[in-house]
Short mmCIF file of C-alpha atoms in Angstrom, two decimals:
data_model
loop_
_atom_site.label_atom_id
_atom_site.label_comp_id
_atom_site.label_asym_id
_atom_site.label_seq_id
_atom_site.Cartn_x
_atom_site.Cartn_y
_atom_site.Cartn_z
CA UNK A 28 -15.73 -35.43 -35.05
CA UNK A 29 -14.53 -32.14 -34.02
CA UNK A 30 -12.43 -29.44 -35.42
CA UNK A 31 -10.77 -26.28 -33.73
CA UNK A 32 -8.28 -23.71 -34.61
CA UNK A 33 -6.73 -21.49 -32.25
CA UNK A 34 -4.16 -20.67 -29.16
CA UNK A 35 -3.73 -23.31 -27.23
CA UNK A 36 -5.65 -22.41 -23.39
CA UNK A 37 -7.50 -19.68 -25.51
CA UNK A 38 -11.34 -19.99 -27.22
CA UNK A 39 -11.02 -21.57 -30.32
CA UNK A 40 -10.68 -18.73 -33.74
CA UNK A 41 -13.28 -21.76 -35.47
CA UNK A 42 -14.57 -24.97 -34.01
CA UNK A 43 -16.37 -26.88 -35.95
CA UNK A 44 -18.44 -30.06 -35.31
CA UNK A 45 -19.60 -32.79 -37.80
CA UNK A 46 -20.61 -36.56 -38.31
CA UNK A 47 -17.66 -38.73 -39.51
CA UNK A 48 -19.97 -39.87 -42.19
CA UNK A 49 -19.77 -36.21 -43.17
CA UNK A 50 -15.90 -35.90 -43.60
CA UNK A 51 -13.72 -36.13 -46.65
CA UNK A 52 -10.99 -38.62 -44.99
CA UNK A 53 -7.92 -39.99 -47.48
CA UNK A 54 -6.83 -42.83 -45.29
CA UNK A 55 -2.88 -43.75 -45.58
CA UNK A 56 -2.50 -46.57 -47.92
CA UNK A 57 -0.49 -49.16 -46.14
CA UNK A 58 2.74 -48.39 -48.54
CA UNK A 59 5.49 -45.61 -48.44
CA UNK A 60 8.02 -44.43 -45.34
CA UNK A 61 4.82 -42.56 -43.55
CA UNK A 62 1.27 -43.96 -41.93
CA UNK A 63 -0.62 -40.70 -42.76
CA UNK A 64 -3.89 -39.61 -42.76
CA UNK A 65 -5.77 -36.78 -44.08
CA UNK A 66 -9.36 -35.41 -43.54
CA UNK A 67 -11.28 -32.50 -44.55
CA UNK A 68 -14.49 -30.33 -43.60
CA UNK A 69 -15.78 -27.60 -45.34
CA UNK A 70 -17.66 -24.65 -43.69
CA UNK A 71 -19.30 -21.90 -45.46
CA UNK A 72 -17.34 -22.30 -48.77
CA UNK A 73 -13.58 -22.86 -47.28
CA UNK A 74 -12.64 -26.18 -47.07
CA UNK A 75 -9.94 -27.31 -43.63
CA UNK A 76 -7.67 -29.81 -44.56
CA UNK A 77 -5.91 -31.19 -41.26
CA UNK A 78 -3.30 -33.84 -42.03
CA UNK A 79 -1.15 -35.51 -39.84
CA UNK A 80 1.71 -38.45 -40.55
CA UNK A 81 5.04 -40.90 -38.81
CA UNK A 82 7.60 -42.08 -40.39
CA UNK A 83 7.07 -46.09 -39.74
CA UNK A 84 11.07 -46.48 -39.44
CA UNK A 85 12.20 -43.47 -38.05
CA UNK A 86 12.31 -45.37 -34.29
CA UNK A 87 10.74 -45.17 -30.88
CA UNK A 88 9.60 -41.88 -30.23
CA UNK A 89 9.68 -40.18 -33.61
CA UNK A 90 7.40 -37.34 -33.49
CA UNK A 91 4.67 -37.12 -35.62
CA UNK A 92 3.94 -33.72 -38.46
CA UNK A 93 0.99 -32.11 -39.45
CA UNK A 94 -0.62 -29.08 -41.01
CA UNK A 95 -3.65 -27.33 -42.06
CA UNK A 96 -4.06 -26.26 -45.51
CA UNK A 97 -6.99 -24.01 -46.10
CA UNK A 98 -8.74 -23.57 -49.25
CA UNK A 99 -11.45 -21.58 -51.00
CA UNK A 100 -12.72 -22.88 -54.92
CA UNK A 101 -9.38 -24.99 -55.43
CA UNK A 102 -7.49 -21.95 -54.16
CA UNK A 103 -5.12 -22.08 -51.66
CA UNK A 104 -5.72 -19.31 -48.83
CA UNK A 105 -2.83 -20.56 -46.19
CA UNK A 106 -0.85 -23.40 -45.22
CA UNK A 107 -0.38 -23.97 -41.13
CA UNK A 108 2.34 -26.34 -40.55
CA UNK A 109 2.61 -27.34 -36.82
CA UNK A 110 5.25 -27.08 -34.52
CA UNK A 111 7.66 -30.10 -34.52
CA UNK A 112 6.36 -32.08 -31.14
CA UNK A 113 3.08 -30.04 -30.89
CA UNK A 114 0.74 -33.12 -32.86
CA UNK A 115 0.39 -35.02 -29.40
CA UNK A 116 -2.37 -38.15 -30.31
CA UNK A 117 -0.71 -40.56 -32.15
CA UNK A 118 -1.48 -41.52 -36.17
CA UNK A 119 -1.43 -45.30 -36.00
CA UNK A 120 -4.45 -46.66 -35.41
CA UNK A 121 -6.08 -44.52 -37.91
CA UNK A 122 -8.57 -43.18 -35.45
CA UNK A 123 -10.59 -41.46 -38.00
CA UNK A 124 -10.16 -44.35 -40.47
CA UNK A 125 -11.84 -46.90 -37.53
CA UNK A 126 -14.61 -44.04 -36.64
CA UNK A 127 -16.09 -44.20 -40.88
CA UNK A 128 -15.99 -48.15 -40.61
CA UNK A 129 -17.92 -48.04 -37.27
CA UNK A 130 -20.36 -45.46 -38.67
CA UNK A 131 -20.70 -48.08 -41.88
CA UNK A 132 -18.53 -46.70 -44.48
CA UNK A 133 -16.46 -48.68 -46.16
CA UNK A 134 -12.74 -46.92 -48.66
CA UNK A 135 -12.16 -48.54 -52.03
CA UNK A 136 -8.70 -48.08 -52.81
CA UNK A 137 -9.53 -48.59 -56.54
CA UNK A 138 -12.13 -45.69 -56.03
CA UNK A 139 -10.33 -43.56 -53.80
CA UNK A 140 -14.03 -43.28 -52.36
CA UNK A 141 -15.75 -43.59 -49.28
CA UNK A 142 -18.92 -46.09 -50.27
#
């Protein structure tokens, strides 16, 4: 999977590129008003968690959130939240969810663990 962070039409600030079996990933749950899904890399000490969710009642159309939270040793260094209508690929599906079970991973609830 890939990662970048910049203006949009401009080089990417930081792209980074890793295997999925290489990504923290908290897949949404399959309760709550949201399907949601959260992964993170990490890249010379700072960790990049991108997170993106849809409400599942909201109706046709309902645009979907997201952010970036970056962090360095549990601290927080910035929170990115993006513009409303600016997440364009859609959350349901779980794309990165279905990329770890093709790569043979396999998310225990109970654990809250990629196995």
């Amino acid at each position: 999977m890939s990662y970048a962070f910049g203006g949009r039409d401009e080089e990417p600030d930081l792209a980074l590129r890793r295997n999925v079996r290489n990504v923290g990933m908290v897949p949404w749950p399959g309760i709550g008003g949201a399907i949601w899904e959260e992964f993170t890399l990490k890249n010379k000490g700072i960790s990049y968690t991108v997170y993106y969710s849809q409400e599942r009642n909201a109706g046709e159309g309902a645009p979907l959130t997201g952010g970036v939270i970056v962090e360095r040793g549990g601290e927080e260094l910035a929170h990115l939240r993006c513009d409303r209508g600016s997440v364009e690929s859609s959350g349901y599906g779980l794309p990165l969810f279905e990329a770890k079970e093709r790569a043979g991973q396999v998310y225990s609830l109970e654990a809250g663990s990629w196995q």
